[in-house]
Amino acid sequence: MANKSTRPQKPDTRLVTGGRDPQSFHGFVNPPVVHASTVLYPTAADQVAHRARYQYGRRGTPTSEAMENALKLLEGDQCAGVALLPSGAGAISTALLTTLSAGDHLLVTDSVYRPTRNFCDTILKRMKIETTYYDPLIGKDIGKLMKANTKVVFVEAPGSQSFEMQDIPAIADVAHSKNALVLMDNTWATPLFFDAFAKGVDMSIQAGTKYIGGHSDIMFGTISANAATYPRLNETRNTLGLCVGPDDINLALRGLRTMSVRLKRHEESALAVARWLEKRPEVARVLHPALPNDLGFAIWKRDFTGSSGLFSVVFKPTSEKSVFAFMDELELFGMGFSWGGFESLVIAFDCSEYRTATKWNPGGPTLRFHIGLEDVDDLLADLERGFAAMKKAA
Ligand SMILES: *Cc1c(COP(=O)(O)O)cnc(C)c1O
């Protein structure tokens, strides 16, 4: 929707207005869910000239455009365009295929989402694109790893499972000075809590499956690109033939409208649970960048405007049996992958088997929590019972 004021709208307002054009759809608040392949042309001359607002379902519909425009508005002026992909993993692979060619070199944080790593180590490797993993805490020293053919530096903050923070402005400065692009997985913070383009990122990726969707009922991915990278992104997406079904886009758009209120509640509840866990005798460390005791706190405070519902915990050394007893006792924390929905989750993890540039040695069993929208007191009571079961099994 148009902004008649000269004053830029705040993000919460942009979440509500973005991608909406009610007068194009008889005044209805939301765009239609357009199920489409063929688009009919009015005349033979139009068909031959491909003269139409839309060409073909795969190449865009009013539904996909509404979502792209909504996210573009949220990202701000430096975002030139958005591509929608069928999953977060699909968004990551598409962003990398957009920016890399045979013979190129790629730098990827060692704390990256594991399937990203898998894509680099298999398909990119087969295409003669070489990946070097780097310490997430490297900062401006990233320059020491850059070669003449380094085209992309991939960042993710906080890191998957282990929550290391990265100095993205410093990394971006060095990368740009050597003509490399900076790609970021911004799923944890979303554009609401990390303004990727203002911090030097060229392409910002989200697993829309998580907070955009917000209800654990879709697979969805997005890439937001600046002016330097968007044309090639759009071309790559079209050439690969990637598109998302309209029902899932509609659910994503519905989720996006409430993302800010949900995130604020996830943030508040996750901080309350994380602080409570920090004081538990069973807990050695809480890995949450918005806690002052966290190694990444200073960077988080400088660069981020909020924190979301996902963090990890390192238990003091204890038996696997007692950790499983803790997890099995929990009622409100489901055990399952993904996150970002309304419900709380917990998983046990171990990064040590796949990290290569750094050594993951937390000193005790590790669990990752997603704090949902339940009442915090109920969550704490659930965890309390978990700890009692843990003690009994020890
Ligand atoms: C879940 C996740 C992805 C992948 O998203 P999918 O939609 O599950 O493919 C990518 N990055 C991060 C950080 C994630 O947590």
Short mmCIF file of C-alpha atoms and ligand atoms in Angstrom, two decimals:
data_model
loop_
_atom_site.label_atom_id
_atom_site.label_comp_id
_atom_site.label_asym_id
_atom_site.label_seq_id
_atom_site.Cartn_x
_atom_site.Cartn_y
_atom_site.Cartn_z
CA MET A 1 0.00 0.00 0.00
CA ALA A 2 1.19 3.53 -0.75
CA ASN A 3 2.80 5.63 1.96
CA LYS A 4 1.51 9.20 1.52
CA SER A 5 3.72 10.53 4.29
CA THR A 6 7.32 11.51 3.60
CA ARG A 7 8.29 9.92 6.90
CA PRO A 8 9.41 6.30 6.42
CA GLN A 9 7.15 3.77 8.12
CA LYS A 10 8.45 1.75 11.05
CA PRO A 11 8.98 -2.02 10.54
CA ASP A 12 5.78 -2.99 12.41
CA THR A 13 3.76 -0.82 10.05
CA ARG A 14 5.58 -2.13 6.98
CA LEU A 15 4.69 -5.68 8.09
CA VAL A 16 1.03 -4.69 7.88
CA THR A 17 1.05 -2.60 4.69
CA GLY A 18 3.63 -4.44 2.57
CA GLY A 19 2.48 -6.20 -0.60
CA ARG A 20 -1.14 -5.15 -0.15
CA ASP A 21 -3.14 -3.48 -2.92
CA PRO A 22 -6.79 -3.97 -1.96
CA GLN A 23 -8.18 -1.81 -4.78
CA SER A 24 -6.70 -4.24 -7.33
CA PHE A 25 -8.76 -7.03 -5.74
CA HIS A 26 -12.22 -5.47 -5.28
CA GLY A 27 -11.17 -4.01 -1.92
CA PHE A 28 -10.46 -7.31 -0.19
CA VAL A 29 -7.76 -6.89 2.44
CA ASN A 30 -5.67 -9.85 1.27
CA PRO A 31 -4.51 -10.78 -2.24
CA PRO A 32 -6.18 -13.80 -3.85
CA VAL A 33 -4.53 -17.23 -3.66
CA VAL A 34 -3.91 -17.66 -7.38
CA HIS A 35 -3.56 -21.28 -8.49
CA ALA A 36 -2.17 -20.92 -11.97
CA SER A 37 -0.06 -22.22 -14.80
CA THR A 38 -1.46 -20.72 -18.04
CA VAL A 39 -2.05 -17.01 -18.44
CA LEU A 40 -4.30 -16.13 -21.39
CA TYR A 41 -3.46 -13.24 -23.75
CA PRO A 42 -6.28 -11.14 -25.19
CA THR A 43 -4.96 -11.06 -28.79
CA ALA A 44 -2.57 -12.94 -31.07
CA ALA A 45 -0.36 -9.87 -31.25
CA ASP A 46 -0.10 -9.79 -27.43
CA GLN A 47 0.74 -13.51 -27.32
CA VAL A 48 3.53 -13.22 -29.88
CA ALA A 49 4.95 -10.19 -28.10
CA HIS A 50 4.53 -11.76 -24.61
CA ARG A 51 2.62 -8.59 -23.74
CA ALA A 52 0.95 -9.17 -20.38
CA ARG A 53 1.36 -8.24 -16.73
CA TYR A 54 1.95 -11.94 -15.90
CA GLN A 55 3.40 -14.52 -18.30
CA TYR A 56 3.16 -17.92 -16.69
CA GLY A 57 2.43 -19.33 -13.22
CA ARG A 58 6.03 -20.34 -12.55
CA ARG A 59 7.27 -16.83 -13.27
CA GLY A 60 5.03 -15.05 -10.79
CA THR A 61 1.41 -14.51 -9.74
CA PRO A 62 -0.38 -11.83 -7.71
CA THR A 63 0.12 -14.11 -4.69
CA SER A 64 3.88 -14.53 -5.09
CA GLU A 65 4.32 -10.84 -5.91
CA ALA A 66 2.44 -9.80 -2.78
CA MET A 67 4.80 -11.86 -0.62
CA GLU A 68 7.90 -10.63 -2.43
CA ASN A 69 6.80 -7.00 -2.14
CA ALA A 70 5.93 -7.38 1.54
CA LEU A 71 9.35 -8.75 2.41
CA LYS A 72 11.10 -6.23 0.17
CA LEU A 73 9.39 -3.37 2.02
CA LEU A 74 10.37 -4.86 5.37
CA GLU A 75 14.03 -5.18 4.31
CA GLY A 76 14.22 -1.50 3.39
CA ASP A 77 15.56 0.65 0.56
CA GLN A 78 18.72 -1.34 -0.13
CA CYS A 79 16.69 -4.44 -1.02
CA ALA A 80 16.16 -4.51 -4.80
CA GLY A 81 14.07 -7.66 -4.90
CA VAL A 82 13.10 -10.93 -3.24
CA ALA A 83 12.96 -14.51 -4.52
CA LEU A 84 10.67 -17.12 -2.95
CA LEU A 85 11.91 -20.69 -2.71
CA PRO A 86 10.31 -23.97 -1.63
CA SER A 87 12.46 -24.26 1.53
CA GLY A 88 15.21 -22.53 3.46
CA ALA A 89 17.71 -25.08 2.18
CA GLY A 90 16.50 -24.36 -1.36
CA ALA A 91 17.03 -20.64 -0.77
CA ILE A 92 20.61 -21.25 0.38
CA SER A 93 21.51 -23.45 -2.58
CA THR A 94 19.88 -20.99 -5.01
CA ALA A 95 21.78 -18.03 -3.52
CA LEU A 96 25.07 -19.91 -3.85
CA LEU A 97 24.31 -21.05 -7.40
CA THR A 98 23.46 -17.44 -8.26
CA THR A 99 26.80 -16.07 -7.11
CA LEU A 100 29.36 -18.82 -7.86
CA SER A 101 30.87 -20.40 -10.99
CA ALA A 102 33.34 -23.20 -11.67
CA GLY A 103 36.80 -22.27 -10.41
CA ASP A 104 35.54 -19.92 -7.70
CA HIS A 105 36.43 -20.06 -4.03
CA LEU A 106 33.91 -19.68 -1.19
CA LEU A 107 34.40 -18.93 2.51
CA VAL A 108 31.79 -20.39 4.88
CA THR A 109 31.53 -20.00 8.64
CA ASP A 110 32.24 -23.25 10.51
CA SER A 111 29.07 -22.61 12.52
CA VAL A 112 26.85 -22.71 9.44
CA TYR A 113 23.57 -24.66 9.29
CA ARG A 114 24.69 -28.19 8.56
CA PRO A 115 22.80 -28.76 5.28
CA THR A 116 24.48 -25.61 3.89
CA ARG A 117 27.77 -27.33 4.53
CA ASN A 118 26.51 -30.45 2.85
CA PHE A 119 25.61 -28.48 -0.29
CA CYS A 120 29.12 -26.99 -0.42
CA ASP A 121 30.80 -30.35 0.15
CA THR A 122 28.83 -32.22 -2.51
CA ILE A 123 27.22 -30.26 -5.35
CA LEU A 124 29.51 -27.21 -5.24
CA LYS A 125 32.55 -29.44 -4.96
CA ARG A 126 31.39 -31.44 -7.99
CA MET A 127 31.06 -28.13 -9.87
CA LYS A 128 34.71 -27.29 -9.04
CA ILE A 129 33.83 -24.63 -6.50
CA GLU A 130 36.14 -24.84 -3.51
CA THR A 131 34.92 -24.14 0.05
CA THR A 132 37.09 -23.12 2.99
CA TYR A 133 35.44 -23.12 6.41
CA TYR A 134 36.50 -20.39 8.82
CA ASP A 135 36.27 -19.69 12.55
CA PRO A 136 33.02 -17.75 13.13
CA LEU A 137 34.93 -15.36 15.44
CA ILE A 138 37.44 -14.45 12.71
CA GLY A 139 36.24 -10.86 12.14
CA LYS A 140 38.47 -8.76 9.88
CA ASP A 141 41.08 -11.52 9.73
CA ILE A 142 38.82 -13.09 7.10
CA GLY A 143 41.11 -11.21 4.69
CA LYS A 144 43.89 -13.70 5.42
CA LEU A 145 41.77 -16.51 3.97
CA MET A 146 40.71 -14.66 0.86
CA LYS A 147 42.22 -15.64 -2.46
CA ALA A 148 42.12 -13.99 -5.86
CA ASN A 149 39.16 -16.23 -6.79
CA THR A 150 37.16 -15.80 -3.55
CA LYS A 151 33.75 -14.63 -4.74
CA VAL A 152 31.53 -15.19 -1.70
CA VAL A 153 31.81 -15.01 2.07
CA PHE A 154 28.90 -16.81 3.74
CA VAL A 155 27.95 -15.72 7.26
CA GLU A 156 25.35 -16.85 9.76
CA ALA A 157 24.83 -15.25 13.16
CA PRO A 158 24.31 -16.58 15.67
CA GLY A 159 25.74 -19.91 14.52
CA SER A 160 23.49 -22.95 14.14
CA GLN A 161 23.27 -24.94 17.40
CA SER A 162 26.30 -23.24 19.04
CA PHE A 163 25.27 -19.55 18.77
CA GLU A 164 28.64 -17.92 18.06
CA MET A 165 28.24 -14.29 17.01
CA GLN A 166 30.01 -12.92 13.95
CA ASP A 167 31.34 -9.42 13.34
CA ILE A 168 29.44 -9.06 10.08
CA PRO A 169 30.26 -5.36 9.36
CA ALA A 170 33.99 -6.10 9.72
CA ILE A 171 33.77 -9.21 7.53
CA ALA A 172 31.71 -7.33 4.92
CA ASP A 173 34.22 -4.45 4.77
CA VAL A 174 37.08 -6.82 4.02
CA ALA A 175 35.04 -8.95 1.60
CA HIS A 176 33.90 -5.93 -0.40
CA SER A 177 37.41 -4.47 -0.53
CA LYS A 178 38.42 -7.69 -2.29
CA ASN A 179 35.37 -7.79 -4.58
CA ALA A 180 33.60 -10.66 -2.85
CA LEU A 181 29.90 -10.76 -2.01
CA VAL A 182 28.53 -11.37 1.48
CA LEU A 183 25.67 -13.87 1.79
CA MET A 184 23.93 -14.29 5.12
CA ASP A 185 21.58 -16.81 6.66
CA ASN A 186 19.42 -14.39 8.68
CA THR A 187 16.84 -16.93 9.85
CA TRP A 188 17.45 -16.50 13.60
CA ALA A 189 17.05 -12.72 13.81
CA THR A 190 14.84 -12.05 10.77
CA PRO A 191 14.97 -8.55 9.22
CA LEU A 192 13.14 -7.29 12.33
CA PHE A 193 16.11 -7.92 14.63
CA PHE A 194 19.04 -7.69 12.18
CA ASP A 195 19.15 -5.14 9.37
CA ALA A 196 21.33 -7.23 7.08
CA PHE A 197 21.71 -4.71 4.25
CA ALA A 198 22.70 -1.88 6.60
CA LYS A 199 25.44 -4.17 7.99
CA GLY A 200 26.95 -4.88 4.58
CA VAL A 201 25.18 -8.05 3.49
CA ASP A 202 24.46 -8.39 -0.26
CA MET A 203 22.00 -11.29 -0.09
CA SER A 204 20.02 -12.16 3.01
CA ILE A 205 18.43 -15.59 3.27
CA GLN A 206 15.65 -16.76 5.55
CA ALA A 207 14.21 -20.18 6.17
CA GLY A 208 10.64 -18.88 5.99
CA THR A 209 9.69 -22.25 7.45
CA LYS A 210 10.67 -20.74 10.80
CA TYR A 211 9.44 -17.31 11.95
CA ILE A 212 7.78 -16.07 8.75
CA GLY A 213 5.52 -19.13 8.65
CA GLY A 214 5.48 -19.31 12.44
CA HIS A 215 3.02 -22.18 12.73
CA SER A 216 5.03 -25.30 11.82
CA ASP A 217 2.85 -25.95 8.80
CA ILE A 218 4.91 -24.90 5.76
CA MET A 219 8.29 -25.31 4.11
CA PHE A 220 9.36 -21.96 2.68
CA GLY A 221 12.48 -19.95 1.89
CA THR A 222 13.33 -16.40 0.86
CA ILE A 223 16.31 -14.55 -0.58
CA SER A 224 16.41 -10.77 -0.36
CA ALA A 225 18.98 -9.22 -2.68
CA ASN A 226 20.53 -5.80 -3.23
CA ALA A 227 20.71 -4.05 -6.61
CA ALA A 228 24.07 -5.65 -7.45
CA THR A 229 22.77 -9.20 -7.00
CA TYR A 230 19.02 -9.20 -7.66
CA PRO A 231 19.00 -9.43 -11.51
CA ARG A 232 21.18 -12.53 -11.47
CA LEU A 233 19.14 -14.01 -8.61
CA ASN A 234 15.90 -13.58 -10.51
CA GLU A 235 17.44 -15.07 -13.65
CA THR A 236 18.81 -18.06 -11.72
CA ARG A 237 15.51 -18.75 -9.97
CA ASN A 238 13.67 -18.63 -13.29
CA THR A 239 16.24 -20.75 -15.10
CA LEU A 240 16.22 -23.39 -12.39
CA GLY A 241 12.42 -23.38 -12.60
CA LEU A 242 11.88 -22.82 -8.90
CA CYS A 243 8.56 -21.58 -7.57
CA VAL A 244 6.37 -22.03 -4.50
CA GLY A 245 2.76 -23.21 -4.45
CA PRO A 246 0.23 -20.44 -3.76
CA ASP A 247 -1.25 -22.05 -0.63
CA ASP A 248 2.14 -22.08 1.07
CA ILE A 249 2.85 -18.50 -0.01
CA ASN A 250 -0.51 -17.51 1.42
CA LEU A 251 0.32 -19.12 4.76
CA ALA A 252 3.70 -17.38 4.71
CA LEU A 253 2.07 -14.02 4.03
CA ARG A 254 -0.43 -14.60 6.82
CA GLY A 255 2.45 -15.48 9.14
CA LEU A 256 4.45 -12.42 8.14
CA ARG A 257 1.68 -10.04 9.27
CA THR A 258 2.02 -11.19 12.89
CA MET A 259 5.76 -11.91 12.90
CA SER A 260 6.63 -8.90 15.02
CA VAL A 261 4.23 -9.63 17.88
CA ARG A 262 5.18 -13.28 17.88
CA LEU A 263 8.89 -12.54 17.85
CA LYS A 264 8.61 -10.13 20.76
CA ARG A 265 6.89 -12.81 22.81
CA HIS A 266 9.43 -15.48 21.74
CA GLU A 267 12.20 -13.06 22.73
CA GLU A 268 10.78 -12.22 26.14
CA SER A 269 9.94 -15.81 27.05
CA ALA A 270 13.23 -17.22 25.75
CA LEU A 271 15.18 -14.69 27.81
CA ALA A 272 13.16 -15.58 30.91
CA VAL A 273 13.75 -19.32 30.42
CA ALA A 274 17.43 -18.80 29.52
CA ARG A 275 18.03 -16.71 32.67
CA TRP A 276 16.28 -19.35 34.78
CA LEU A 277 18.41 -22.10 33.20
CA GLU A 278 21.60 -20.09 33.82
CA LYS A 279 20.95 -20.38 37.57
CA ARG A 280 20.24 -24.11 37.59
CA PRO A 281 22.92 -26.25 39.26
CA GLU A 282 22.73 -28.77 36.37
CA VAL A 283 23.66 -26.12 33.79
CA ALA A 284 27.25 -25.17 32.95
CA ARG A 285 26.50 -22.51 30.31
CA VAL A 286 23.65 -21.01 28.34
CA LEU A 287 24.50 -20.13 24.74
CA HIS A 288 22.30 -17.11 24.07
CA PRO A 289 23.90 -13.96 22.61
CA ALA A 290 21.51 -11.58 24.39
CA LEU A 291 22.71 -12.74 27.83
CA PRO A 292 25.48 -10.49 29.22
CA ASN A 293 27.54 -13.59 30.14
CA ASP A 294 27.58 -14.80 26.55
CA LEU A 295 30.78 -14.43 24.51
CA GLY A 296 28.82 -12.82 21.68
CA PHE A 297 26.91 -10.31 23.82
CA ALA A 298 28.91 -7.21 22.79
CA ILE A 299 28.38 -7.86 19.07
CA TRP A 300 24.73 -8.73 19.61
CA LYS A 301 24.18 -5.47 21.50
CA ARG A 302 25.96 -3.42 18.85
CA ASP A 303 24.39 -4.94 15.74
CA PHE A 304 21.07 -6.56 16.66
CA THR A 305 17.83 -5.00 17.87
CA GLY A 306 16.37 -8.12 19.43
CA SER A 307 16.80 -11.83 20.03
CA SER A 308 14.51 -14.69 19.08
CA GLY A 309 13.31 -17.85 20.77
CA LEU A 310 16.16 -20.23 19.95
CA PHE A 311 19.19 -20.89 22.18
CA SER A 312 21.27 -23.76 23.54
CA VAL A 313 22.36 -25.03 26.92
CA VAL A 314 25.48 -26.92 28.02
CA PHE A 315 24.80 -29.25 30.92
CA LYS A 316 27.46 -30.12 33.46
CA PRO A 317 28.88 -33.57 32.64
CA THR A 318 26.23 -36.22 33.25
CA SER A 319 25.16 -39.53 31.73
CA GLU A 320 23.35 -39.74 28.43
CA LYS A 321 20.67 -41.70 30.29
CA SER A 322 19.98 -38.76 32.59
CA VAL A 323 19.81 -36.30 29.66
CA PHE A 324 17.34 -38.57 27.87
CA ALA A 325 15.32 -38.86 31.12
CA PHE A 326 15.17 -35.04 31.23
CA MET A 327 13.98 -34.81 27.64
CA ASP A 328 11.51 -37.69 27.88
CA GLU A 329 9.91 -36.15 30.97
CA LEU A 330 9.12 -32.85 29.22
CA GLU A 331 5.52 -32.44 28.15
CA LEU A 332 5.47 -28.94 26.65
CA PHE A 333 8.78 -29.28 24.77
CA GLY A 334 8.33 -31.53 21.76
CA MET A 335 11.43 -33.29 20.47
CA GLY A 336 11.82 -32.50 16.81
CA PHE A 337 13.76 -30.56 14.19
CA SER A 338 12.95 -27.14 12.84
CA TRP A 339 11.73 -24.28 15.06
CA GLY A 340 10.07 -20.88 14.82
CA GLY A 341 6.53 -22.15 15.33
CA PHE A 342 4.21 -21.32 18.22
CA GLU A 343 5.31 -24.36 20.21
CA SER A 344 8.33 -25.09 22.37
CA LEU A 345 10.87 -27.67 21.24
CA VAL A 346 14.04 -29.34 22.44
CA ILE A 347 16.71 -31.40 20.68
CA ALA A 348 20.02 -32.91 21.77
CA PHE A 349 22.91 -32.10 19.41
CA ASP A 350 26.63 -32.57 18.93
CA CYS A 351 28.54 -30.36 16.47
CA SER A 352 31.87 -32.07 17.09
CA GLU A 353 31.34 -34.66 14.36
CA TYR A 354 31.24 -32.15 11.49
CA ARG A 355 33.06 -28.92 12.37
CA THR A 356 36.44 -28.62 10.67
CA ALA A 357 37.89 -25.11 11.19
CA THR A 358 37.21 -25.06 14.92
CA LYS A 359 36.97 -27.60 17.69
CA TRP A 360 33.59 -27.99 19.37
CA ASN A 361 34.24 -29.07 22.91
CA PRO A 362 31.53 -27.68 25.19
CA GLY A 363 32.48 -29.86 28.17
CA GLY A 364 29.08 -31.47 28.67
CA PRO A 365 25.90 -32.61 26.93
CA THR A 366 24.21 -29.95 24.81
CA LEU A 367 20.54 -29.26 24.15
CA ARG A 368 18.90 -26.69 21.89
CA PHE A 369 15.63 -25.12 22.99
CA HIS A 370 13.02 -23.25 21.03
CA ILE A 371 10.77 -21.26 23.34
CA GLY A 372 7.25 -21.05 21.98
CA LEU A 373 4.27 -18.92 22.89
CA GLU A 374 3.16 -20.91 25.95
CA ASP A 375 3.02 -19.35 29.41
CA VAL A 376 6.55 -19.10 30.85
CA ASP A 377 5.52 -20.40 34.29
CA ASP A 378 4.16 -23.55 32.69
CA LEU A 379 7.39 -23.99 30.71
CA LEU A 380 9.51 -23.56 33.84
CA ALA A 381 7.36 -26.05 35.76
CA ASP A 382 7.85 -28.52 32.89
CA LEU A 383 11.64 -28.02 32.96
CA GLU A 384 11.64 -28.36 36.74
CA ARG A 385 10.02 -31.79 36.40
CA GLY A 386 12.58 -32.64 33.72
CA PHE A 387 15.43 -31.85 36.10
CA ALA A 388 13.82 -34.01 38.80
CA ALA A 389 13.66 -36.93 36.36
CA MET A 390 17.27 -36.25 35.37
CA LYS A 391 18.40 -36.44 38.97
CA LYS A 392 16.54 -39.72 39.50
CA ALA A 393 18.19 -41.26 36.41
CA ALA A 394 21.73 -40.02 37.17
C1 LIG B 1 15.88 -24.55 9.27
C2 LIG B 1 17.00 -23.73 8.80
C3 LIG B 1 17.31 -23.68 7.44
C4 LIG B 1 16.61 -24.53 6.41
O1 LIG B 1 15.28 -24.27 6.27
P1 LIG B 1 14.30 -25.39 5.67
O2 LIG B 1 13.08 -24.60 5.34
O3 LIG B 1 14.10 -26.38 6.76
O4 LIG B 1 14.95 -25.99 4.47
C5 LIG B 1 18.33 -22.84 7.05
N1 LIG B 1 19.02 -22.11 7.94
C6 LIG B 1 18.76 -22.15 9.24
C7 LIG B 1 19.57 -21.32 10.18
C8 LIG B 1 17.75 -22.96 9.72
O5 LIG B 1 17.52 -23.04 11.04
#
